[in-house]
Amino acid sequence: DGGITQSPKYLFRKEGQNVTLSCEQNLNHDAMYWYRQDPGQGLRLIYYSQIVNDFQKGDIAEGYSVSREKKESFPLTVTSAQKNPTAFYLCASSTEQGWGLDTQYFGPGTRLTVL
Amino acid sequence: KQEVTQIPAALSVPEGENLVLNCSFTDSAIYNLQWFRQDPGKGLTSLLLIQSSQREQTSGRLNASLDKSSGRSTLYIAASQPGDSATYLCAVLSGSARQLTFGSGTQLTVLP
């Protein structure tokens, strides 16, 4: 089955800790994305990567870091510098099809709670 | 900067009603507009994608329209069912980085 997996489904963090969220895809997509969703709000872009070993900041990158060493994997680290990390985190991937047919495929999400 | 607004934020209807969800965006230079469905605590599922050159797309009981010049889209759901209960998100693909900008969603409840 092709798709995107995220782990863990639920994650609890103590104040001052760094935590890493996993995202893996077997769709052979070049681009991958991390979004944050707060209650009653849409998704906001944290980081994205269009190719291996390259990534760019999105709208709310402060307090987060990423790596893209393999095409299939795009882990997100939530650092202690992120002041309000409690949220639902979604990973997505896409392939640029041109002609406005680009769409993103989403994983099931990780809910992060700060204790 | 692209901004996407969805109205209403929440909607409750009895089963069988036809309904319309609204989406507006500020920059008409888009590649496409998409409607997604999100069930509670889950990821997003793409429902319909309208390319910038198209006016509408249909899938089963769903019909989405796009008026790029006015920056508006509507999602029409015919003969609503309790299984349609979910949050519906509108998103536009735009910019040199081809980023998706999302609205805050409409939470739909269809009552049996």
Coordinates of N, CA and C in Angstrom, one line a residue:
Chain A
D1 N 0.8 -1.2 0.0 CA 0.0 0.0 0.0 C 0.9 1.2 0.0
G2 N 0.6 2.2 -1.0 CA 1.4 3.4 -1.0 C 0.7 4.4 -0.1
G3 N 1.6 5.2 0.6 CA 1.0 6.2 1.5 C 2.0 6.9 2.3
I4 N 1.5 7.6 3.3 CA 2.4 8.4 4.2 C 2.1 7.9 5.6
T5 N 3.1 7.6 6.4 CA 2.9 7.2 7.8 C 3.6 8.2 8.7
Q6 N 2.9 8.5 9.8 CA 3.5 9.4 10.8 C 3.5 8.6 12.1
S7 N 4.6 8.8 12.9 CA 4.6 8.2 14.2 C 5.3 9.2 15.2
P8 N 5.0 9.1 16.5 CA 3.8 8.4 17.0 C 2.5 9.1 16.7
K9 N 1.4 8.4 17.1 CA 0.1 9.1 16.9 C -0.1 10.1 18.0
Y10 N 0.3 9.8 19.2 CA 0.3 10.8 20.3 C 1.7 10.9 20.9
L11 N 2.0 12.1 21.3 CA 3.3 12.4 21.9 C 3.2 13.4 23.0
F12 N 3.8 13.1 24.1 CA 3.8 14.0 25.3 C 5.2 14.5 25.5
R13 N 5.3 15.8 25.8 CA 6.6 16.4 26.0 C 6.7 17.2 27.2
K14 N 7.7 17.1 28.0 CA 7.9 17.9 29.1 C 8.5 19.3 28.7
E15 N 8.4 20.2 29.5 CA 9.0 21.6 29.3 C 10.5 21.4 29.1
G16 N 11.1 22.0 28.1 CA 12.5 22.0 27.9 C 13.0 20.9 27.1
Q17 N 12.2 19.9 26.7 CA 12.6 18.8 25.9 C 12.5 19.0 24.5
N18 N 13.4 18.4 23.7 CA 13.2 18.3 22.3 C 12.5 17.0 21.9
V19 N 11.6 17.0 20.9 CA 11.0 15.8 20.5 C 11.1 15.7 19.0
T20 N 11.1 14.5 18.4 CA 11.2 14.3 17.0 C 10.0 13.6 16.5
L21 N 9.3 14.1 15.5 CA 8.1 13.5 14.9 C 8.6 12.8 13.6
S22 N 8.1 11.6 13.3 CA 8.6 10.9 12.2 C 7.5 11.0 11.0
C23 N 8.0 11.1 9.8 CA 7.2 11.1 8.6 C 7.9 10.3 7.5
E24 N 7.2 9.3 7.0 CA 7.8 8.4 6.0 C 6.8 8.3 4.8
Q25 N 7.2 8.3 3.6 CA 6.3 8.1 2.4 C 7.0 7.1 1.5
N26 N 6.1 6.3 0.9 CA 6.6 5.4 -0.2 C 5.9 5.6 -1.5
L27 N 5.5 6.9 -1.7 CA 4.9 7.3 -2.9 C 5.9 7.8 -4.0
N28 N 7.1 7.8 -3.7 CA 8.2 8.3 -4.6 C 8.0 9.7 -4.9
H29 N 7.5 10.5 -4.0 CA 7.3 11.9 -4.2 C 8.6 12.7 -3.8
D30 N 8.9 13.7 -4.6 CA 10.1 14.5 -4.4 C 9.8 15.5 -3.2
A31 N 8.7 16.1 -3.1 CA 8.4 17.2 -2.1 C 7.7 16.7 -0.9
M32 N 8.1 17.2 0.2 CA 7.5 16.8 1.5 C 7.3 18.1 2.3
Y33 N 6.3 18.1 3.2 CA 5.8 19.3 3.9 C 5.5 18.9 5.4
W34 N 5.7 19.9 6.3 CA 5.2 19.8 7.6 C 4.2 21.0 7.9
Y35 N 3.1 20.6 8.5 CA 2.1 21.6 8.8 C 1.7 21.5 10.3
R36 N 1.3 22.6 10.9 CA 0.8 22.6 12.2 C -0.7 23.0 12.1
Q37 N -1.6 22.4 12.9 CA -3.0 22.7 13.0 C -3.4 22.9 14.4
D38 N -3.9 24.1 14.7 CA -4.4 24.4 16.1 C -6.0 24.3 16.0
P39 N -6.6 24.1 17.1 CA -8.1 23.9 17.1 C -8.8 25.0 16.4
G40 N -9.7 24.6 15.5 CA -10.6 25.6 14.8 C -9.8 26.4 13.8
Q41 N -8.6 26.0 13.4 CA -7.8 26.8 12.5 C -7.4 25.9 11.3
G42 N -7.0 26.5 10.3 CA -6.5 25.8 9.1 C -5.0 25.4 9.4
L43 N -4.4 24.8 8.4 CA -3.0 24.3 8.5 C -2.1 25.5 8.2
R44 N -1.0 25.5 8.9 CA 0.1 26.5 8.7 C 1.4 25.8 8.4
L45 N 2.1 26.2 7.4 CA 3.3 25.6 6.9 C 4.5 25.9 7.8
I46 N 5.2 24.8 8.3 CA 6.3 24.9 9.1 C 7.6 24.9 8.3
Y47 N 7.8 23.8 7.6 CA 9.0 23.6 6.7 C 8.5 22.8 5.5
Y48 N 9.3 22.9 4.4 CA 9.0 22.1 3.2 C 10.4 21.8 2.6
S49 N 10.3 20.7 1.8 CA 11.5 20.2 1.1 C 11.1 19.7 -0.3
Q50 N 11.8 20.3 -1.3 CA 11.4 19.9 -2.6 C 12.3 18.9 -3.2
I51 N 13.4 18.6 -2.5 CA 14.4 17.6 -3.0 C 15.3 17.2 -1.8
V52 N 15.9 16.0 -1.9 CA 16.7 15.5 -0.8 C 17.9 16.5 -0.6
N53 N 18.2 16.6 0.7 CA 19.3 17.5 1.2 C 19.0 19.0 1.0
D54 N 17.7 19.3 0.8 CA 17.4 20.8 0.7 C 16.0 21.0 1.4
F55 N 15.9 22.1 2.1 CA 14.6 22.4 2.7 C 14.5 23.9 2.9
Q56 N 13.3 24.4 3.0 CA 13.0 25.8 3.2 C 12.1 26.1 4.4
K57 N 12.2 27.2 5.0 CA 11.3 27.6 6.1 C 9.9 28.0 5.5
G58 N 8.9 27.6 6.2 CA 7.6 28.0 5.9 C 7.2 29.3 6.7
D59 N 5.9 29.4 7.0 CA 5.5 30.6 7.7 C 5.8 30.7 9.2
I60 N 5.9 29.5 9.8 CA 6.1 29.4 11.3 C 7.2 28.5 11.7
A61 N 8.4 28.7 11.1 CA 9.5 27.8 11.3 C 10.2 28.0 12.7
E62 N 10.0 29.1 13.3 CA 10.8 29.3 14.6 C 10.5 28.2 15.6
G63 N 11.6 27.7 16.2 CA 11.4 26.6 17.2 C 11.3 25.2 16.7
Y64 N 11.4 25.1 15.4 CA 11.4 23.8 14.7 C 12.6 23.6 13.9
S65 N 13.0 22.3 13.6 CA 14.1 22.0 12.7 C 13.7 20.7 12.0
V66 N 14.3 20.5 10.8 CA 14.0 19.4 9.9 C 15.3 18.9 9.3
S67 N 15.3 17.7 8.7 CA 16.3 17.2 7.9 C 15.7 16.4 6.7
R68 N 16.4 16.3 5.7 CA 15.9 15.5 4.5 C 17.1 14.7 3.9
E69 N 17.5 13.7 4.6 CA 18.7 12.9 4.1 C 18.3 11.8 3.2
K70 N 17.0 11.4 3.2 CA 16.5 10.4 2.3 C 15.2 10.9 1.7
K71 N 14.9 10.4 0.5 CA 13.7 10.9 -0.2 C 12.5 10.5 0.5
E72 N 12.5 9.3 1.2 CA 11.3 8.8 1.9 C 11.0 9.4 3.2
S73 N 12.0 10.1 3.8 CA 11.8 10.5 5.2 C 12.0 12.0 5.4
F74 N 11.2 12.6 6.3 CA 11.3 14.1 6.5 C 11.0 14.3 8.0
P75 N 11.8 14.0 8.9 CA 11.5 14.1 10.4 C 11.5 15.6 10.8
L76 N 10.6 15.9 11.8 CA 10.5 17.2 12.3 C 10.9 17.2 13.8
T77 N 11.8 18.1 14.2 CA 12.1 18.2 15.6 C 11.5 19.5 16.2
V78 N 10.8 19.3 17.3 CA 10.2 20.4 18.0 C 11.1 20.7 19.1
T79 N 11.8 21.9 19.1 CA 12.8 22.2 20.1 C 12.2 22.9 21.3
S80 N 13.0 23.0 22.3 CA 12.5 23.7 23.5 C 12.3 25.2 23.2
A81 N 12.8 25.7 22.1 CA 12.6 27.1 21.8 C 11.2 27.4 21.3
Q82 N 10.4 26.4 20.9 CA 9.1 26.5 20.5 C 8.2 26.8 21.7
K83 N 7.6 28.0 21.8 CA 7.0 28.4 23.1 C 5.6 27.7 23.3
N84 N 4.9 27.4 22.2 CA 3.6 26.8 22.4 C 3.4 25.6 21.4
P85 N 4.1 24.5 21.7 CA 4.1 23.4 20.7 C 2.9 22.5 20.7
T86 N 2.0 22.6 21.7 CA 0.8 21.7 21.7 C 0.0 22.0 20.5
A87 N -0.2 21.0 19.7 CA -0.9 21.1 18.4 C -1.0 19.8 17.7
F88 N -1.7 19.7 16.6 CA -1.8 18.6 15.7 C -0.8 18.8 14.5
Y89 N 0.1 17.9 14.3 CA 1.1 18.1 13.3 C 0.8 17.1 12.1
L90 N 0.8 17.7 10.9 CA 0.5 16.9 9.7 C 1.7 16.9 8.7
C91 N 2.0 15.8 8.2 CA 3.0 15.7 7.2 C 2.3 15.4 5.8
A92 N 2.9 15.9 4.8 CA 2.3 15.7 3.4 C 3.4 15.5 2.4
S93 N 3.1 15.0 1.3 CA 4.0 14.9 0.2 C 3.3 15.2 -1.1
S94 N 4.1 15.5 -2.1 CA 3.5 15.8 -3.4 C 4.5 15.6 -4.5
T95 N 4.0 15.5 -5.8 CA 4.9 15.5 -6.9 C 4.4 16.6 -7.9
E96 N 5.2 17.3 -8.4 CA 4.8 18.5 -9.3 C 4.4 17.9 -10.6
Q97 N 3.1 18.0 -10.9 CA 2.6 17.4 -12.1 C 2.4 18.4 -13.2
G98 N 2.5 19.7 -12.9 CA 2.3 20.7 -13.9 C 0.9 20.9 -14.2
W99 N 0.6 21.9 -15.0 CA -0.8 22.2 -15.4 C -1.7 22.4 -14.2
G100 N -1.2 22.8 -13.1 CA -2.1 23.0 -11.9 C -2.7 21.8 -11.3
L101 N -2.1 20.6 -11.6 CA -2.6 19.3 -11.1 C -1.9 18.9 -9.8
D102 N -1.0 19.7 -9.3 CA -0.3 19.3 -8.1 C -1.3 19.2 -6.9
T103 N -1.2 18.1 -6.2 CA -2.0 17.9 -5.0 C -1.1 17.3 -3.9
Q104 N -1.5 17.5 -2.7 CA -0.7 17.0 -1.6 C -1.4 15.8 -0.9
Y105 N -0.7 14.8 -0.5 CA -1.2 13.6 0.1 C -0.8 13.7 1.6
F106 N -1.7 13.5 2.5 CA -1.5 13.8 3.9 C -1.4 12.5 4.7
G107 N -0.5 12.5 5.7 CA -0.4 11.4 6.7 C -1.5 11.6 7.7
P108 N -1.6 10.7 8.7 CA -2.7 10.7 9.7 C -2.5 11.6 10.8
G109 N -1.3 12.2 11.0 CA -1.1 13.2 12.0 C -0.5 12.7 13.3
T110 N 0.2 13.6 14.0 CA 0.7 13.3 15.3 C 0.2 14.5 16.2
R111 N -0.4 14.1 17.4 CA -0.9 15.1 18.3 C 0.1 15.2 19.4
L112 N 0.7 16.4 19.5 CA 1.7 16.7 20.5 C 1.1 17.5 21.6
T113 N 1.4 17.0 22.9 CA 0.9 17.7 24.1 C 2.1 18.0 25.0
V114 N 2.2 19.2 25.4 CA 3.2 19.6 26.4 C 2.6 19.5 27.8
L115 N 3.3 18.8 28.6 CA 2.9 18.6 30.0 C 3.3 19.7 30.9
Chain B
K1 N 0.5 38.6 0.4 CA 0.4 37.3 0.9 C -1.0 36.7 0.7
Q2 N -1.1 35.5 0.3 CA -2.4 34.9 0.0 C -3.1 34.6 1.3
E3 N -4.4 34.9 1.4 CA -5.2 34.6 2.5 C -6.5 34.0 2.1
V4 N -6.9 32.9 2.8 CA -8.1 32.2 2.5 C -9.1 32.2 3.6
T5 N -10.3 32.5 3.3 CA -11.4 32.6 4.3 C -12.5 31.7 4.0
Q6 N -13.0 31.0 5.0 CA -14.2 30.1 4.8 C -15.3 30.5 5.7
I7 N -16.5 30.5 5.1 CA -17.7 30.9 5.8 C -18.8 29.9 5.4
P8 N -19.6 29.3 6.3 CA -19.5 29.6 7.8 C -18.5 28.8 8.5
A9 N -18.2 29.1 9.7 CA -17.2 28.3 10.5 C -17.8 26.9 10.9
A10 N -19.1 26.9 11.1 CA -19.8 25.7 11.5 C -21.2 25.7 10.9
L11 N -21.7 24.5 10.6 CA -23.0 24.4 9.9 C -23.7 23.1 10.3
S12 N -24.9 23.2 10.7 CA -25.7 22.0 11.1 C -26.9 21.9 10.3
V13 N -27.2 20.8 9.6 CA -28.3 20.6 8.7 C -28.9 19.3 9.0
P14 N -30.2 19.1 8.7 CA -30.9 17.8 8.7 C -30.5 17.0 7.5
E15 N -30.5 15.7 7.7 CA -30.2 14.8 6.6 C -31.1 15.1 5.4
G16 N -30.5 15.0 4.2 CA -31.2 15.1 3.0 C -31.2 16.5 2.4
E17 N -30.7 17.5 3.2 CA -30.7 18.9 2.6 C -29.5 19.0 1.7
N18 N -29.6 19.9 0.7 CA -28.5 20.4 -0.1 C -27.9 21.6 0.6
L19 N -26.6 21.7 0.5 CA -25.9 22.8 1.2 C -24.7 23.3 0.4
V20 N -24.3 24.5 0.8 CA -23.2 25.2 0.1 C -22.2 25.7 1.1
L21 N -20.9 25.4 0.9 CA -19.9 25.9 1.7 C -19.1 27.0 0.9
N22 N -18.7 28.0 1.5 CA -18.0 29.1 0.8 C -16.5 29.3 1.1
C23 N -15.8 29.7 0.1 CA -14.3 29.9 0.3 C -14.0 31.2 -0.5
S24 N -13.2 32.0 0.0 CA -12.7 33.2 -0.7 C -11.2 33.3 -0.5
F25 N -10.5 33.9 -1.5 CA -9.1 34.0 -1.5 C -8.7 35.4 -2.0
T26 N -7.6 35.9 -1.6 CA -7.2 37.3 -1.8 C -6.4 37.5 -3.1
D27 N -5.6 36.6 -3.5 CA -4.8 36.7 -4.7 C -5.3 35.7 -5.8
S28 N -5.7 36.3 -6.9 CA -6.3 35.4 -7.9 C -5.3 34.7 -8.8
A29 N -4.0 34.9 -8.6 CA -2.9 34.2 -9.3 C -2.7 32.9 -8.7
I30 N -3.5 31.9 -8.9 CA -3.4 30.6 -8.3 C -3.2 29.6 -9.4
Y31 N -2.6 28.4 -9.0 CA -2.5 27.3 -9.9 C -3.7 26.4 -9.8
N32 N -4.2 26.2 -8.6 CA -5.4 25.4 -8.5 C -6.1 25.7 -7.1
L33 N -7.3 25.2 -6.9 CA -8.0 25.3 -5.7 C -8.5 23.9 -5.3
Q34 N -8.3 23.5 -4.1 CA -8.7 22.2 -3.7 C -9.6 22.3 -2.5
W35 N -10.5 21.3 -2.4 CA -11.3 21.1 -1.2 C -10.9 19.7 -0.6
F36 N -10.7 19.8 0.7 CA -10.3 18.6 1.5 C -11.4 18.3 2.6
R37 N -11.4 17.1 3.0 CA -12.2 16.7 4.1 C -11.3 16.2 5.2
Q38 N -11.7 16.6 6.5 CA -10.9 16.1 7.6 C -11.9 15.6 8.7
D39 N -11.7 14.3 9.0 CA -12.5 13.8 10.1 C -11.7 14.0 11.4
P40 N -12.4 14.0 12.6 CA -11.8 14.4 13.8 C -10.5 13.6 14.1
G41 N -9.4 14.3 14.4 CA -8.2 13.6 14.8 C -7.5 12.9 13.6
K42 N -7.9 13.2 12.4 CA -7.3 12.5 11.2 C -6.6 13.4 10.3
G43 N -6.0 12.9 9.3 CA -5.4 13.6 8.3 C -6.4 14.2 7.3
L44 N -5.9 14.8 6.2 CA -6.8 15.3 5.2 C -7.0 14.4 4.0
T45 N -8.2 14.4 3.4 CA -8.4 13.6 2.2 C -8.9 14.6 1.1
S46 N -8.2 14.6 0.0 CA -8.6 15.4 -1.1 C -9.9 15.0 -1.7
L47 N -10.8 16.0 -1.9 CA -12.2 15.7 -2.5 C -12.2 16.1 -3.9
L48 N -11.8 17.4 -4.2 CA -11.9 17.9 -5.5 C -10.8 18.9 -5.8
L49 N -10.2 18.9 -7.0 CA -9.2 19.9 -7.4 C -9.7 20.6 -8.6
I50 N -9.7 21.9 -8.6 CA -10.1 22.7 -9.8 C -8.8 23.4 -10.2
Q51 N -8.4 23.2 -11.5 CA -7.3 23.9 -12.0 C -7.7 25.4 -12.3
S52 N -6.8 26.3 -12.4 CA -7.1 27.7 -12.5 C -7.9 28.0 -13.8
S53 N -7.7 27.2 -14.8 CA -8.4 27.4 -16.1 C -9.8 26.8 -16.1
Q54 N -10.2 26.1 -15.0 CA -11.5 25.4 -15.0 C -12.5 26.2 -14.2
R55 N -13.8 25.9 -14.4 CA -14.8 26.6 -13.7 C -15.5 25.7 -12.6
E56 N -15.4 24.4 -12.8 CA -16.0 23.5 -11.8 C -15.5 22.1 -12.0
Q57 N -15.7 21.3 -10.9 CA -15.4 19.9 -10.9 C -16.5 19.2 -10.1
T58 N -16.8 18.0 -10.5 CA -17.9 17.2 -9.9 C -17.3 15.8 -9.5
S59 N -17.8 15.4 -8.3 CA -17.5 14.0 -7.9 C -18.7 13.5 -7.1
G60 N -19.5 12.6 -7.7 CA -20.6 12.1 -7.0 C -21.6 13.2 -6.6
R61 N -21.9 13.3 -5.3 CA -22.8 14.3 -4.8 C -22.1 15.7 -4.6
L62 N -20.8 15.8 -4.8 CA -20.1 17.0 -4.6 C -19.8 17.7 -5.9
N63 N -20.0 19.1 -5.9 CA -19.7 19.9 -7.0 C -19.0 21.2 -6.5
A64 N -17.8 21.5 -7.0 CA -17.1 22.6 -6.6 C -17.0 23.6 -7.8
S65 N -17.2 24.9 -7.5 CA -17.0 25.9 -8.6 C -15.9 26.8 -8.2
L66 N -15.4 27.5 -9.2 CA -14.3 28.4 -9.1 C -14.5 29.7 -9.9
D67 N -14.5 30.8 -9.3 CA -14.6 32.1 -10.0 C -13.3 32.8 -9.6
K68 N -12.2 32.6 -10.4 CA -10.9 33.1 -10.1 C -10.9 34.7 -10.0
S69 N -11.6 35.3 -10.9 CA -11.6 36.8 -11.0 C -12.1 37.4 -9.7
S70 N -13.1 36.8 -9.1 CA -13.7 37.3 -7.9 C -13.1 36.7 -6.6
G71 N -12.2 35.7 -6.8 CA -11.6 35.1 -5.7 C -12.5 34.3 -4.8
R72 N -13.4 33.5 -5.5 CA -14.4 32.7 -4.7 C -14.5 31.3 -5.3
S73 N -14.9 30.4 -4.3 CA -15.2 29.0 -4.7 C -16.3 28.6 -3.8
T74 N -17.2 27.7 -4.3 CA -18.2 27.1 -3.5 C -18.1 25.6 -3.6
L75 N -18.5 24.9 -2.5 CA -18.6 23.5 -2.5 C -20.0 23.1 -2.2
Y76 N -20.7 22.5 -3.2 CA -22.1 22.1 -3.1 C -22.2 20.7 -2.8
I77 N -22.9 20.3 -1.7 CA -23.1 18.9 -1.3 C -24.6 18.7 -1.5
A78 N -25.0 17.7 -2.3 CA -26.4 17.4 -2.6 C -26.8 16.2 -1.6
A79 N -28.1 16.3 -1.2 CA -28.7 15.2 -0.5 C -27.7 14.8 0.7
S80 N -27.5 15.7 1.6 CA -26.5 15.4 2.6 C -26.8 14.2 3.5
Q81 N -25.8 13.5 4.0 CA -26.0 12.3 4.8 C -25.2 12.4 6.1
P82 N -25.5 11.7 7.1 CA -24.7 11.8 8.4 C -23.3 11.5 8.2
G83 N -22.9 10.7 7.3 CA -21.5 10.3 7.0 C -20.8 11.5 6.3
D84 N -21.5 12.5 5.9 CA -20.8 13.7 5.4 C -20.3 14.6 6.5
S85 N -20.6 14.3 7.8 CA -20.2 15.1 8.9 C -18.7 15.1 9.0
A86 N -18.1 16.3 9.0 CA -16.6 16.4 9.0 C -16.3 17.9 8.9
T87 N -15.0 18.2 8.9 CA -14.6 19.6 8.6 C -14.1 19.6 7.2
Y88 N -14.5 20.6 6.5 CA -14.2 20.8 5.0 C -13.2 22.0 4.9
L89 N -12.1 21.7 4.3 CA -11.0 22.8 4.2 C -10.8 23.1 2.7
C90 N -10.7 24.4 2.5 CA -10.4 24.9 1.2 C -9.0 25.3 1.2
A91 N -8.2 25.1 0.1 CA -6.8 25.5 0.0 C -6.5 25.9 -1.4
V92 N -5.7 26.9 -1.6 CA -5.2 27.4 -2.9 C -3.7 27.2 -3.0
L93 N -3.3 26.8 -4.2 CA -1.9 26.6 -4.5 C -1.5 27.8 -5.3
S94 N -0.5 28.5 -4.8 CA -0.1 29.8 -5.5 C 1.4 30.1 -5.1
G95 N 1.9 31.1 -5.7 CA 3.2 31.6 -5.4 C 4.3 30.9 -6.2
S96 N 5.5 31.5 -6.2 CA 6.6 30.9 -6.9 C 7.1 29.6 -6.2
A97 N 6.8 29.4 -4.9 CA 7.2 28.2 -4.2 C 6.0 27.1 -4.3
R98 N 5.0 27.5 -5.0 CA 3.8 26.6 -5.2 C 3.4 26.0 -3.8
Q99 N 3.0 26.9 -2.9 CA 2.6 26.5 -1.6 C 1.1 26.5 -1.5
L100 N 0.6 25.6 -0.6 CA -0.8 25.6 -0.3 C -1.1 26.5 0.9
T101 N -2.1 27.4 0.7 CA -2.6 28.2 1.8 C -4.0 27.7 2.1
F102 N -4.3 27.4 3.4 CA -5.5 26.9 3.8 C -6.4 27.9 4.5
G103 N -7.8 27.7 4.3 CA -8.7 28.3 5.1 C -8.8 27.6 6.5
S104 N -9.6 28.2 7.4 CA -9.8 27.6 8.7 C -10.8 26.5 8.8
G105 N -11.5 26.3 7.7 CA -12.5 25.2 7.6 C -13.9 25.5 8.0
T106 N -14.8 24.7 7.5 CA -16.2 24.7 7.9 C -16.5 23.3 8.5
Q107 N -17.0 23.3 9.8 CA -17.3 22.1 10.5 C -18.8 21.8 10.2
L108 N -19.0 20.7 9.5 CA -20.4 20.3 9.1 C -20.9 19.2 9.9
T109 N -22.1 19.4 10.4 CA -22.8 18.3 11.1 C -24.1 18.0 10.4
V110 N -24.3 16.8 9.9 CA -25.6 16.4 9.3 C -26.3 15.5 10.3
L111 N -27.5 16.0 10.7 CA -28.3 15.3 11.7 C -29.2 14.3 11.1
P112 N -29.2 13.1 11.7 CA -30.1 12.0 11.1 C -31.6 12.3 11.4

